[in-house]
Structure formats: C-alpha cells, structure tokens
mmCIF file of C-alpha atoms and ligand atoms in Angstrom:
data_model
loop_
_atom_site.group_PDB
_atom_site.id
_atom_site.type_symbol
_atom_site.label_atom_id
_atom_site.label_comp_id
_atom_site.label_asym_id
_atom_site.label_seq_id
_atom_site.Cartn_x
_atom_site.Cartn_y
_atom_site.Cartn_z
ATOM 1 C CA UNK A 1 90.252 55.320 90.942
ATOM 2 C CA UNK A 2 92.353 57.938 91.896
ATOM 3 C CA UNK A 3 92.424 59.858 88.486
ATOM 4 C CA UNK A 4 88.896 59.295 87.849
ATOM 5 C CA UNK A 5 88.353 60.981 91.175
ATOM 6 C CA UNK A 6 91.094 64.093 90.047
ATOM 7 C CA UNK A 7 89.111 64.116 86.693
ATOM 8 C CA UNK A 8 85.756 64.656 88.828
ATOM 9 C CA UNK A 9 87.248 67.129 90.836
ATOM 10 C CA UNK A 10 88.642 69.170 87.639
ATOM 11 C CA UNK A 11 85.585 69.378 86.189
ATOM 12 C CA UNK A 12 83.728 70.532 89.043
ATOM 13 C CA UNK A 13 86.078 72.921 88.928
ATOM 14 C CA UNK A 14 85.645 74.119 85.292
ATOM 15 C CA UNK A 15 81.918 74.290 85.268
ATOM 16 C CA UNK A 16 82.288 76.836 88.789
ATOM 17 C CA UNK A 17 84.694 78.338 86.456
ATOM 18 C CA UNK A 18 82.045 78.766 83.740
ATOM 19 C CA UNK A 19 79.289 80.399 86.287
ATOM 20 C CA UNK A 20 81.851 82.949 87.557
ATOM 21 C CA UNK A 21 81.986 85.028 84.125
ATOM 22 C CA UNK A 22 78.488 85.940 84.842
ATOM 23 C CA UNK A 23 77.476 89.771 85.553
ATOM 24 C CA UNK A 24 77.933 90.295 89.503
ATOM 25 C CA UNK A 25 75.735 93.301 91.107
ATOM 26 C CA UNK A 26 77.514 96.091 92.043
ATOM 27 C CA UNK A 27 77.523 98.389 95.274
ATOM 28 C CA UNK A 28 79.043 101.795 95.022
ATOM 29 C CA UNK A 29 82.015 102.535 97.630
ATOM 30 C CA UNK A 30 81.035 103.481 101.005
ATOM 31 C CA UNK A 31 82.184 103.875 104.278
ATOM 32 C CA UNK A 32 81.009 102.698 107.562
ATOM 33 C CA UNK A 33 82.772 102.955 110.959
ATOM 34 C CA UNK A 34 86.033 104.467 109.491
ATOM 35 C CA UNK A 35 86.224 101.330 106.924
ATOM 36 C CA UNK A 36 85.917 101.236 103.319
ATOM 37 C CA UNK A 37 83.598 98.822 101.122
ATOM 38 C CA UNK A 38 82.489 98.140 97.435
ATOM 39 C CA UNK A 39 84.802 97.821 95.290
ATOM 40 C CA UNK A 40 84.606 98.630 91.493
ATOM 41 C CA UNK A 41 84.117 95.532 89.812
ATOM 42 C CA UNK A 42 86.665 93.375 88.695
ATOM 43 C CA UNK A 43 87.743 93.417 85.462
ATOM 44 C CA UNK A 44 89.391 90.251 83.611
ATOM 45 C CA UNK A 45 90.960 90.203 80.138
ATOM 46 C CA UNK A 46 93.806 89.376 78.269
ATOM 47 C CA UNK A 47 97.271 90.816 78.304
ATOM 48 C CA UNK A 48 100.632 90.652 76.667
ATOM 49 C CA UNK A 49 102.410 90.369 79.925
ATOM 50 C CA UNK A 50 105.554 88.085 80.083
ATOM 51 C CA UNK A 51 107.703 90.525 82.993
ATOM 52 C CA UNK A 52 108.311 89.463 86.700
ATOM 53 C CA UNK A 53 105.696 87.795 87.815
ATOM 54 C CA UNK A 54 105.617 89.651 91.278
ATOM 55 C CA UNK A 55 105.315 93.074 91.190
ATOM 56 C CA UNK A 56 105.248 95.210 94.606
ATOM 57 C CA UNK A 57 107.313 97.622 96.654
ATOM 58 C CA UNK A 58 106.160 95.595 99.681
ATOM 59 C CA UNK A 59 106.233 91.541 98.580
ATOM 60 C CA UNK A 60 109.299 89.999 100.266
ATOM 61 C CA UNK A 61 109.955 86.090 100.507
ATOM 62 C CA UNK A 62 109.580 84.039 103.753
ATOM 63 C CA UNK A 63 110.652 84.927 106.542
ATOM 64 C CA UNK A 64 111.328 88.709 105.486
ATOM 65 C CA UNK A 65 108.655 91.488 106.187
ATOM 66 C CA UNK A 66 109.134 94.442 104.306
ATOM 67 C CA UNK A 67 109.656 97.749 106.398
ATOM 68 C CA UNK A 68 106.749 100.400 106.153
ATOM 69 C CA UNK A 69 108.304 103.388 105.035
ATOM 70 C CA UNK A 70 105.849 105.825 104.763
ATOM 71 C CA UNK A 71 103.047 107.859 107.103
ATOM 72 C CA UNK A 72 99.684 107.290 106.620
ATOM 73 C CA UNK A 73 97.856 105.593 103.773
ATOM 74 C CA UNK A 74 99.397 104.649 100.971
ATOM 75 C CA UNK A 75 97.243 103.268 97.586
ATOM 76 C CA UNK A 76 99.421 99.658 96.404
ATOM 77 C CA UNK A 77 100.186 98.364 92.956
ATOM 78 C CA UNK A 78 100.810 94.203 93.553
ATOM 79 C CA UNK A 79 101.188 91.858 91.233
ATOM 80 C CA UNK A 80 101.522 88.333 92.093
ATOM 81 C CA UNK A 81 100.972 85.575 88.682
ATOM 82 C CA UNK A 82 100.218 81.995 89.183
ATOM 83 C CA UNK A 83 103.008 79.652 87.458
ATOM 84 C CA UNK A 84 103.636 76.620 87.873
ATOM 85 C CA UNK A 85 107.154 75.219 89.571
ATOM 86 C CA UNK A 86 108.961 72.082 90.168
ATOM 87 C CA UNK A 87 109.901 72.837 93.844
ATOM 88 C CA UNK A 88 111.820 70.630 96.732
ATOM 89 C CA UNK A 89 109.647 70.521 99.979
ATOM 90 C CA UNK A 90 111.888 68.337 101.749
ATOM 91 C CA UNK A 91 115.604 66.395 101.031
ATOM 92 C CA UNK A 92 114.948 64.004 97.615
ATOM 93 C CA UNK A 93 110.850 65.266 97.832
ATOM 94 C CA UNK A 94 110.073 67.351 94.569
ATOM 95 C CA UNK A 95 106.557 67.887 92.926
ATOM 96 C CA UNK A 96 105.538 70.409 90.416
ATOM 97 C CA UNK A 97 103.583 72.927 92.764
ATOM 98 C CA UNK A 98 100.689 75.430 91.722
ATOM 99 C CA UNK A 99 102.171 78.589 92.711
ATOM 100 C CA UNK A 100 101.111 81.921 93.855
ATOM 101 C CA UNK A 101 104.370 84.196 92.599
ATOM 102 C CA UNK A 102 106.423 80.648 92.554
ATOM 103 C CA UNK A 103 107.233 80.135 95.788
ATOM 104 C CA UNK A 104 104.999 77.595 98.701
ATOM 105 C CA UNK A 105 104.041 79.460 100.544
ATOM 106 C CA UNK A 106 103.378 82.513 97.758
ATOM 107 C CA UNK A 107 104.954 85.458 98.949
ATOM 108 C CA UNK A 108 104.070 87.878 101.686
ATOM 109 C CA UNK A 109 102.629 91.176 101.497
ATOM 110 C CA UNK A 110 102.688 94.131 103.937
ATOM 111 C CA UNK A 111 100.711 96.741 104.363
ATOM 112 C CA UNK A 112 98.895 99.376 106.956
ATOM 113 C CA UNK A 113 95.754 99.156 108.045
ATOM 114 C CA UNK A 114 93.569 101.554 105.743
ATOM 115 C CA UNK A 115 95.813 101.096 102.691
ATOM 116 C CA UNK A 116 94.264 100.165 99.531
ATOM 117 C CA UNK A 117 95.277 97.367 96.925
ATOM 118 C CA UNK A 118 94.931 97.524 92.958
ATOM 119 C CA UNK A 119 95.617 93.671 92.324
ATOM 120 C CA UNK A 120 96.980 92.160 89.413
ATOM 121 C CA UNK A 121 97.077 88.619 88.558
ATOM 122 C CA UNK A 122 97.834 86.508 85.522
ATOM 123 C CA UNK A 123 97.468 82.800 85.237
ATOM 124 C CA UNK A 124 100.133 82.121 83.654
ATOM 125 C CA UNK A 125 100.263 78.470 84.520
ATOM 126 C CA UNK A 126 100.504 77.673 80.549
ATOM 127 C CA UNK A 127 103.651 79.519 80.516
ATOM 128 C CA UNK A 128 107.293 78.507 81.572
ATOM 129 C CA UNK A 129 108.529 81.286 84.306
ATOM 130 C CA UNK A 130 111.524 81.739 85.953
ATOM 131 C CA UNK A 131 112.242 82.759 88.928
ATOM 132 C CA UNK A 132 115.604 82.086 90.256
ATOM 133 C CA UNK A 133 117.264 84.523 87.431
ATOM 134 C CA UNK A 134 119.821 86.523 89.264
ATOM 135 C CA UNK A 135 118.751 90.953 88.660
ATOM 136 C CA UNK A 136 115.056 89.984 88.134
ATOM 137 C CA UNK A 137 113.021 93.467 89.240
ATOM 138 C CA UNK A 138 110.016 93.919 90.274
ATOM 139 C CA UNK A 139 109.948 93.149 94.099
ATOM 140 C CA UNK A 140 112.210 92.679 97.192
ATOM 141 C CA UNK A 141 110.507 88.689 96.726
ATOM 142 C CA UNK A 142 111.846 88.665 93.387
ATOM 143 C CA UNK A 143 115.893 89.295 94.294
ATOM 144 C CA UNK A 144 115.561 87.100 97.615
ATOM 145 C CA UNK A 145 114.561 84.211 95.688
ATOM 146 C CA UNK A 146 117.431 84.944 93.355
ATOM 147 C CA UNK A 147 119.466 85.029 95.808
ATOM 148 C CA UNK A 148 118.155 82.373 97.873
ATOM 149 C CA UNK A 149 116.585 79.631 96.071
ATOM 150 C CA UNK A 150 115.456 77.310 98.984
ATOM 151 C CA UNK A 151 112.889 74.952 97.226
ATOM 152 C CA UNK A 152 115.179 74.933 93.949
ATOM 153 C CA UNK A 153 113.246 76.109 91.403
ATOM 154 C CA UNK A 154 112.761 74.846 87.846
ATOM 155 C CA UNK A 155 109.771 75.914 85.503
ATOM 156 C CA UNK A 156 106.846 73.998 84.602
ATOM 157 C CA UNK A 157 103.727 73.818 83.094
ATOM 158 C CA UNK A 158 100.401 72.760 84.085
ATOM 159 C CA UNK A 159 97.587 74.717 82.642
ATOM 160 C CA UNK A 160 94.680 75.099 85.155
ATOM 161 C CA UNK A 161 91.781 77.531 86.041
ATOM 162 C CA UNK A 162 92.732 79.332 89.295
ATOM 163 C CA UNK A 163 91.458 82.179 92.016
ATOM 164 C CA UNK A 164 92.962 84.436 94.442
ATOM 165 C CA UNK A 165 90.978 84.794 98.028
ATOM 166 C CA UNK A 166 92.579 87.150 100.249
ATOM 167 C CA UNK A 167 91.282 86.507 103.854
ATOM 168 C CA UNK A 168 92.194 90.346 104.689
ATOM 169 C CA UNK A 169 89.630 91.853 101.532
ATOM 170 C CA UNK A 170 86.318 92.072 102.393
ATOM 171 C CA UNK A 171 84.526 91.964 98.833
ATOM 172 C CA UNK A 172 81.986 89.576 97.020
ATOM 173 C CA UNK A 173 83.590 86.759 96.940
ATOM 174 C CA UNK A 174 81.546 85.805 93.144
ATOM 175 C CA UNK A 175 83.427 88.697 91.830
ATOM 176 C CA UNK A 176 86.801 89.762 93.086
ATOM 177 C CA UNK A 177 87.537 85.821 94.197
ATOM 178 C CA UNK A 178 86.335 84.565 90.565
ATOM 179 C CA UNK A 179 88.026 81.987 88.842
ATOM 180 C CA UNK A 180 90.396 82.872 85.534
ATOM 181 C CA UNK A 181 91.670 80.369 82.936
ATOM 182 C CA UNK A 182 94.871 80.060 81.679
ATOM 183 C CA UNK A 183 96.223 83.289 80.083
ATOM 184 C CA UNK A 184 93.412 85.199 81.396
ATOM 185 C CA UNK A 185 94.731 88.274 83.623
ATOM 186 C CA UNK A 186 92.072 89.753 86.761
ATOM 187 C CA UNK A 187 92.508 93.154 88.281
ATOM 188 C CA UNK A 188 90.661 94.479 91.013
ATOM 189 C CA UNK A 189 91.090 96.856 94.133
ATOM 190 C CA UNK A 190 90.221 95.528 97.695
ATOM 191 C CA UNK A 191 91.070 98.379 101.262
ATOM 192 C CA UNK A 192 92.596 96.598 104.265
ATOM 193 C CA UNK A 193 90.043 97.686 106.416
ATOM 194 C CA UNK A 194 91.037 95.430 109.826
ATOM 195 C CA UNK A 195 94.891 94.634 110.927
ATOM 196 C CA UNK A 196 95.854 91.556 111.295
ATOM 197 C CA UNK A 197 97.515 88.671 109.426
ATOM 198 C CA UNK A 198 95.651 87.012 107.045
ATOM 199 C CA UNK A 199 96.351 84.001 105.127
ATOM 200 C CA UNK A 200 95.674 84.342 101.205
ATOM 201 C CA UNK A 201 94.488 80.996 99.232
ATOM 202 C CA UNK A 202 93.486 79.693 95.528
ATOM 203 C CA UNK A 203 89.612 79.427 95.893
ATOM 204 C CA UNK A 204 88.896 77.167 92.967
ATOM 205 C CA UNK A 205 87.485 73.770 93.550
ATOM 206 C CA UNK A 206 88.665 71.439 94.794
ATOM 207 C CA UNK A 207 90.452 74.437 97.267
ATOM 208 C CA UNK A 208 91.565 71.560 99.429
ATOM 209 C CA UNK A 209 93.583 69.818 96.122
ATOM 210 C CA UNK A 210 94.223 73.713 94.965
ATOM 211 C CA UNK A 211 95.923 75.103 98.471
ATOM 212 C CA UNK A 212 97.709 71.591 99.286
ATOM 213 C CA UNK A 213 99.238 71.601 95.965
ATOM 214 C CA UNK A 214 100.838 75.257 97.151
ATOM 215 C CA UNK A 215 98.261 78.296 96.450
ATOM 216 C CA UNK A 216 98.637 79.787 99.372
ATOM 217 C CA UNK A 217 100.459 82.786 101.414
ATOM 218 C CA UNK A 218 100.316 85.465 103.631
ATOM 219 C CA UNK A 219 98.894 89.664 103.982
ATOM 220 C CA UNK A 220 100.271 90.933 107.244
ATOM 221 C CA UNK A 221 98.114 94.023 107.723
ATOM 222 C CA UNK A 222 100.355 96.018 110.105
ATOM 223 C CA UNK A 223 97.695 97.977 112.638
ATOM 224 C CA UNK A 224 97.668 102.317 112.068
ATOM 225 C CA UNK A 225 98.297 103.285 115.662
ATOM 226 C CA UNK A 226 100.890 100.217 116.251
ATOM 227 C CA UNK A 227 101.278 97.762 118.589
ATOM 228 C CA UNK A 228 102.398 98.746 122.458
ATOM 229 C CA UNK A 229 105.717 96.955 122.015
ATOM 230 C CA UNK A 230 106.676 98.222 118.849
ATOM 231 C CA UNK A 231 109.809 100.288 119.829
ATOM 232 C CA UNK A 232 111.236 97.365 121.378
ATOM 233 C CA UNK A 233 110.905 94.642 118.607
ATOM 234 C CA UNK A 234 114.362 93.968 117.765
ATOM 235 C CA UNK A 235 113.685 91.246 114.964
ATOM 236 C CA UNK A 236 110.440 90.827 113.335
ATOM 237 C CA UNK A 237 110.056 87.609 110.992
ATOM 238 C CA UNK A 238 107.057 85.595 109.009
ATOM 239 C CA UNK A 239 106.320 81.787 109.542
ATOM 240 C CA UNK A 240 103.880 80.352 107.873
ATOM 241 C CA UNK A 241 103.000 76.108 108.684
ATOM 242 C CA UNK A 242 101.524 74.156 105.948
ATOM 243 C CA UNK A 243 100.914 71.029 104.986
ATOM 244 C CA UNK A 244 101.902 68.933 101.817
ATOM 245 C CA UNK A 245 99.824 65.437 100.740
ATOM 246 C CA UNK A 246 102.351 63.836 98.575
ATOM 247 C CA UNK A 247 102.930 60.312 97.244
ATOM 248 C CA UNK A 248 105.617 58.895 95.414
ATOM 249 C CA UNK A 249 104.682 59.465 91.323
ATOM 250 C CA UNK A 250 106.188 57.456 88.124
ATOM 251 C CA UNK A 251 109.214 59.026 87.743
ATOM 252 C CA UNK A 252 111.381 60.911 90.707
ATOM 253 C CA UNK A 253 108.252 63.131 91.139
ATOM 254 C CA UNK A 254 106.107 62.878 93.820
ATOM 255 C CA UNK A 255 102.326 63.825 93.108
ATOM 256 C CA UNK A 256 99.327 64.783 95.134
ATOM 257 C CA UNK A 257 97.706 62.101 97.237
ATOM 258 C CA UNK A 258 93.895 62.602 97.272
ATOM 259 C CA UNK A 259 93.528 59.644 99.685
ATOM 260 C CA UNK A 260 95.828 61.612 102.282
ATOM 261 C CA UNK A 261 94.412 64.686 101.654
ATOM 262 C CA UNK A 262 90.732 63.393 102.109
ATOM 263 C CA UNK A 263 91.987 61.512 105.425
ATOM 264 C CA UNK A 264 93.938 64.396 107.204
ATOM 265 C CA UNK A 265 96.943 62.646 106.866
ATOM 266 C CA UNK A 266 99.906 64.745 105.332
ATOM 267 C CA UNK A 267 102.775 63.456 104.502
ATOM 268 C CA UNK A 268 104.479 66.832 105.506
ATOM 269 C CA UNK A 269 103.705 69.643 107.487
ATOM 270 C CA UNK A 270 106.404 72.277 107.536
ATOM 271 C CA UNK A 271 106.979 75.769 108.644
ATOM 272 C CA UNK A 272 107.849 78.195 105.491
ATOM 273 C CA UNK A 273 106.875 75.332 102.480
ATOM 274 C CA UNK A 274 110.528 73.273 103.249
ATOM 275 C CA UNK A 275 110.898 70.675 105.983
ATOM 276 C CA UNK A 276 114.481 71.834 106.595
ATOM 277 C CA UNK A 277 114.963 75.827 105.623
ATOM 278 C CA UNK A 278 114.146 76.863 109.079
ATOM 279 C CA UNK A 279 117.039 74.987 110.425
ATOM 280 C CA UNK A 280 119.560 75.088 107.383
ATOM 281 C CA UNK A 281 118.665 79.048 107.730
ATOM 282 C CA UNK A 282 117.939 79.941 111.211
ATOM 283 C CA UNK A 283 115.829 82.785 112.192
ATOM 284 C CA UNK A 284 118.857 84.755 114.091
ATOM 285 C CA UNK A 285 118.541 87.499 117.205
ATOM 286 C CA UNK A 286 120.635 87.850 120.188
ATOM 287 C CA UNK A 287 119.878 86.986 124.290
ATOM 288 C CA UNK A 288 117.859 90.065 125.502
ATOM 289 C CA UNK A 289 115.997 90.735 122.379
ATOM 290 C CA UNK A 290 112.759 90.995 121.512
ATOM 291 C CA UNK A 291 111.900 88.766 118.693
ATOM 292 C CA UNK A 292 108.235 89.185 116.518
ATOM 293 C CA UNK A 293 106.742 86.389 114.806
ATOM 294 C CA UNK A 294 103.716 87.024 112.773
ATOM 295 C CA UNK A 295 102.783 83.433 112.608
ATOM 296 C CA UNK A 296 100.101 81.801 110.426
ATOM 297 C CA UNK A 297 98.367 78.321 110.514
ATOM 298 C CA UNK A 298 98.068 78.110 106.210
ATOM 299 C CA UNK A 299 96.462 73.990 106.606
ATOM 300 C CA UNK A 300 94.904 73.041 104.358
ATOM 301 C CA UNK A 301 93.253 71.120 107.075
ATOM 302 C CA UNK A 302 95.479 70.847 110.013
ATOM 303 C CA UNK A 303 95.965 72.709 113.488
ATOM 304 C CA UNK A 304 99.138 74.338 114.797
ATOM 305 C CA UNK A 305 99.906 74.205 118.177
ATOM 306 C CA UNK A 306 102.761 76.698 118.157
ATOM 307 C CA UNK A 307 105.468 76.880 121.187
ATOM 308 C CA UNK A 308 109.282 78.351 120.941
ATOM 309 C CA UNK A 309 110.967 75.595 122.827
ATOM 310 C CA UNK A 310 112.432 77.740 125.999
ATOM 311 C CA UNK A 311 110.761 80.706 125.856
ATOM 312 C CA UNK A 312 107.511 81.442 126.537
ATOM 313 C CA UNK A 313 105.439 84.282 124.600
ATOM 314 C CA UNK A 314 105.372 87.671 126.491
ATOM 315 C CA UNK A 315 102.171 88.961 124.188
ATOM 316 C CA UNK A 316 100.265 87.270 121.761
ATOM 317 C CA UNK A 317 97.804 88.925 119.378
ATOM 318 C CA UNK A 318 95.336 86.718 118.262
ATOM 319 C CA UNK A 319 94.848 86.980 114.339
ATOM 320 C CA UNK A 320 97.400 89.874 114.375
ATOM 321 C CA UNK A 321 94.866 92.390 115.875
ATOM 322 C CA UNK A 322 96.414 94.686 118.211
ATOM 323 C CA UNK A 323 92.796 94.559 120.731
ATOM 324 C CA UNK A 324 92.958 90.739 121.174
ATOM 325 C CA UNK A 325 96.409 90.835 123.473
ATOM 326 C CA UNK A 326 97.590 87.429 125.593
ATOM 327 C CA UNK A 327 99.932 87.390 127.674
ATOM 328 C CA UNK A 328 102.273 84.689 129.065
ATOM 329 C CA UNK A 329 101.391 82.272 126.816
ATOM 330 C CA UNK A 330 103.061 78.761 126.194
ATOM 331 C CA UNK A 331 101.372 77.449 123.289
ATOM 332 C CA UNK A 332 99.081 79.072 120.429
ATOM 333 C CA UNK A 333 96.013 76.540 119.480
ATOM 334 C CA UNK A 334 95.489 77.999 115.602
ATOM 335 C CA UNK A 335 92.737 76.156 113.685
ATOM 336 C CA UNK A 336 93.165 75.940 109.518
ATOM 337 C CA UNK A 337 93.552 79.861 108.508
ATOM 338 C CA UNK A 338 94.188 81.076 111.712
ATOM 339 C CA UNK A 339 96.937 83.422 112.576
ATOM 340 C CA UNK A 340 98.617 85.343 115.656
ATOM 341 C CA UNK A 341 101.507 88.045 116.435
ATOM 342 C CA UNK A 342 103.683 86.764 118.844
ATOM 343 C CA UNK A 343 106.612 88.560 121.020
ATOM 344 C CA UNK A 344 108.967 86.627 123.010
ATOM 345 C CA UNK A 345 112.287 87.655 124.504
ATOM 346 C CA UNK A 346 115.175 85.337 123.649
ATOM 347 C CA UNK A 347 116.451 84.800 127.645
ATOM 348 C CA UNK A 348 120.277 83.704 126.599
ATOM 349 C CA UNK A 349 122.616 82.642 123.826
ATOM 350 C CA UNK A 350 121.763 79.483 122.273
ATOM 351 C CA UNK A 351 119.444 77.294 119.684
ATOM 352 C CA UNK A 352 115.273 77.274 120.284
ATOM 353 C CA UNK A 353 113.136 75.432 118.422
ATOM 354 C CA UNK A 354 110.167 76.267 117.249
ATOM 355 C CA UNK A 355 107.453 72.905 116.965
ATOM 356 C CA UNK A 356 103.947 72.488 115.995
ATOM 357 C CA UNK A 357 103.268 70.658 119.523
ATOM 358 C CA UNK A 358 101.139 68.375 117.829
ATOM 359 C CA UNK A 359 104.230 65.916 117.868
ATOM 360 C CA UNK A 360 102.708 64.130 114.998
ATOM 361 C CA UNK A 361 103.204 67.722 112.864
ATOM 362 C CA UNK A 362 106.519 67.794 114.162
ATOM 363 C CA UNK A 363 108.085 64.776 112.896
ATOM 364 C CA UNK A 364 106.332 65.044 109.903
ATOM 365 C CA UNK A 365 108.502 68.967 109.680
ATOM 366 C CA UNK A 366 107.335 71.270 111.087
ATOM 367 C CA UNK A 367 109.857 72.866 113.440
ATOM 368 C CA UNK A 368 112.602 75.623 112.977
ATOM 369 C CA UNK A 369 114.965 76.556 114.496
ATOM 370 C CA UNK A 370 116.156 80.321 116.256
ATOM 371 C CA UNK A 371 119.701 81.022 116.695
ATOM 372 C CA UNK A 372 120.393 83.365 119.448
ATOM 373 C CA UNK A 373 123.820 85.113 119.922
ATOM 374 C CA UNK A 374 125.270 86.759 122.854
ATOM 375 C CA UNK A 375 123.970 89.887 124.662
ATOM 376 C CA UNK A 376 124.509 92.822 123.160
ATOM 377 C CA UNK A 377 124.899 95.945 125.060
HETATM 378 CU CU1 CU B 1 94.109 77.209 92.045
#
C-alpha cells in the first residue's frame, strides 16, 4: 500500500515535471513602489559542474548569520545543489535526506533588502557529494560543516526531479520555481524586494513528501534602514523548527512514513534538523545581553509556539519585517512557513530553554538550549 501510494505520488510528480519545460510568458523588469519585478527568464541546461556544491559569500550553516559587510546594494552569486545525504536527526535515527546544499535544514542565506540574486542550482541527486571534507571552498556553510558535522554526513544517491521556491522572490512561480531532473542545472535572478525571513522549500509534488524528507531552509532578508535595536544586539543567531515523519526501514535506516505525514503526526520535530544539537551546542551570550533570534516555523505541516523559558521577548517582528513590531511578548503562534525576529535580554547567568510550547512538539525535540555566562562589564 504504502509504495504503491509513493509510486503515485512520484509520478504525479514527473508528469508536473514534464509541463514545466513549456515556454513561460515573459514580463520585462520594472519597478513599482521602490521594488523590482520580472525577471529574465530562467534558463536550465546542462553543465560539467562537480565543485562545492554551495557557492556564496553569504551562506553560513545553522545557527550562524553571515555579517553584511558592505553599504548599499550588492548583486549575489549563490549556489546551493541538491544531493542527497545519509544524515542523523536524532541519537541511533538516520535516513538518507533530500538535501538543499546537504544539510536539514539547507543552509541560510543573508542578504539586504534591495539586493539581487543570480541563482544557481544543480540536481545533483544522481551524484555522490561530500560535504564534510575538511578545506572545501566555496562558502562560510561549506567550512562550518567541515568543521562541524552535526547530522554526520555520508553521501548518497537517490535520483529525483526537484525545485527551489524561495518564499522571499516574488517571480512566476511556472518559471523560476520549475522542476529540473537529475543532472539538469537552473539559473535565474530573483531582487529581495521586502525584509524579512523567509523560509525556502523544494516545490515538486508531493512538496509535503519533498520538504519532510529535508528540502527546506532559510533567506533572512536583513531590512535597508535596520531595525531600532540594532546597535544593541549583542548575539544574533538562526533557528529554524521542522518536522521529520520517519519510520523504522529494513535495514538500520529509517524511511519516510506517508501515513504520519498524511496524519500530522511527526515522529520528530526539532529546532535546526537534530533533536539534540541545540543542547549538545548551546546558543551562548552572557546576563545583560541582547540576544537576536531570527526564528522560522519550516513545518511541513505543524505550528510553533515559540517561548525562551525565563525570558520573555522585548520586540518581536512578525515575519522579520521591521513595521510589524510586538512587544512584551511570551509566546510566538507561527503557522507552517511563518517566521519572526525576536530580541530578548538574557536577565542572569544560567541555562534557558527554548520549547515549541506545543508540549507535544517538545518531547518529540524541539527545544534548545541558551547558555548564558556572567555579566560582562
Ligand atoms: Cu524536491
């Protein structure tokens, strides 16, 4: 039953896949209200490319955000291939994931309000890719993940059509968002016309089976005049919650549970793709500081309702836009895809946790864990 349903699914799936290589209408670029729209469209061919498989001055790995270093615009080169990886998502839990970059979630990208993307992405889930290699260019993501392996890496191969949907472009969907078989490479440019954080996804059917079994990460879209607290953000860091559907397999593997999946029932839901990382690596700060979160509800399906145990949030930005400010907040109610900034100042040495207040999320993963030292000073 269950593969007959998979093998339903995957050909849904490949006939989409067919009807995207059609000719999309195009709109020549304008701009409206300061933003930028139509994009050239996007181009998709084949490419001798076998080098890191993220590419990006700006792509770190959760929980880093890379600093913006420069005034103004700037125009972005980013790579990010899909491969396929045999990754840990909890102690003895291992499945072979469908990977944006090769990390769940995929990793995250910042940029500024206004800046413009040229993206590049092969699907190169046909291939065997490392990732863990120590000196592996490229990107910041590529030497953290060298240099800290958390879901423990090895290569694999699944070949599969697969999309990219970034929540924070705002282009035809039946062009930019199309679906490319393996080997195939797509390019195209999108503008980050709105700040925010925005949650980026594989769009292929099923999407639910496609972002469950790990396509899925994170554009923080930092806003051009700032928000007010900037110059006293001390620490700034990236959580993402998720959820996993898996069921024991044949071997040790586990494999993706359709049933689950269908019923809203995961068997994990954790904060940065690993039930444990946030408390075998704590986020760190000291009492007194001001500590950023740009935290993102990923789902598939699921809610988040996010609280720092012991602190309570001094401004919230809904969806990471600096105009939609809360204050005083306990708890943030995110839906599947949604996403807030969030400063909170740690009150005094010691350990808070951070919980999806949904206590059924919670002891299925998904806290973390901050570690606060003494006042500095
Ligand atoms: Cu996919």
């Amino acid at each position: 039953m269950k593969s007959a349903i998979l093998k339903i699914t995957l050909m849904v799936g490949m006939v989409l896949f067919g009807m995207s290589s059609m000719l999309m209408a195009q709109t020549e670029e304008y701009t409206l209200d300061g933003m930028t729209f139509g994009m050239p469209e996007a181009e998709v061919y084949t490419e001798d490319y076998t080098g890191s498989p993220v590419v990006g001055e700006y792509v770190t790995q959760l929980p880093n955000l890379a600093p913006l270093d420069y005034e103004g615009n700037k125009h972005h080169e980013v790579r990010i291939d899909i491969i396929v990886q045999e990754i840990e998502v909890a102690e003895g839990v291992r499945y072979q994931a469908w990977t944006f970059g090769g990390t769940v979630p995929g990793p995250v990208l910042h940029v500024k309000e206004g800046d413009r993307i040229t993206f590049v992405m092969k699907n190169r889930s046909d291939e065997e890719v490392t990732i863990t290699e120590p000196n592996k260019g490229g990107s910041p993501f590529m030497n953290q993940v060298a240099e800290n392996p958390y879901q423990k890496n090895s290569s694999a191969i699944m070949p599969m059509p697969h999309s990219m949907d970034f929540h924070a472009g705002t282009v035809a969907k039946d062009d930019k968002w199309r679906t490319i078989g393996p080997g195939e490479t797509i390019k195209f440019d999108w503008v980050a016309n709105y700040a925010g954080s925005y949650i980026y996804h594989c769009g292929t059917p099923s999407v639910l089976m496609h972002t469950a079994m790990g396509q899925h990460g994170m554009v923080v879209v930092s806003p051009k005049d700032g928000y007010p607290t900037d110059y006293e953000v001390d620490r700034e860091y990236v959580v993402v919650q998720s959820e996993y559907y898996l069921t024991k397999g044949a071997g040790d593997l586990y494999t993706y549970d359709y049933e689950a999946a269908s019923n809203n029932n995961p068997s994990h839901v954790v904060f940065n793709g690993h039930q444990t990382v946030l408390h075998d690596q704590p986020l760190k700060a000291n009492a007194g500081e001001r500590v950023r979160l740009h935290f993102s509800n990923n789902g598939p399906s699921g809610t988040s309702s996010f609280h720092v145990i012991g602190a309570i949030f001094d401004r919230v930005w809904l969806e990471g836009h600096p105009f939609n400010e809360m204050r005083g907040m306990q708890t943030v109610l995110l839906g599947a895809s949604n996403s807030a900034t969030i400063d909170f100042i740690v009150p005094e040495e010691g350990k808070y946790i951070l919980v999806d207040h949904e206590f059924v999320d919670a002891e299925k993963g998904a806290t973390g864990t901050l570690k606060a030292g003494p006042r500095k000073k």
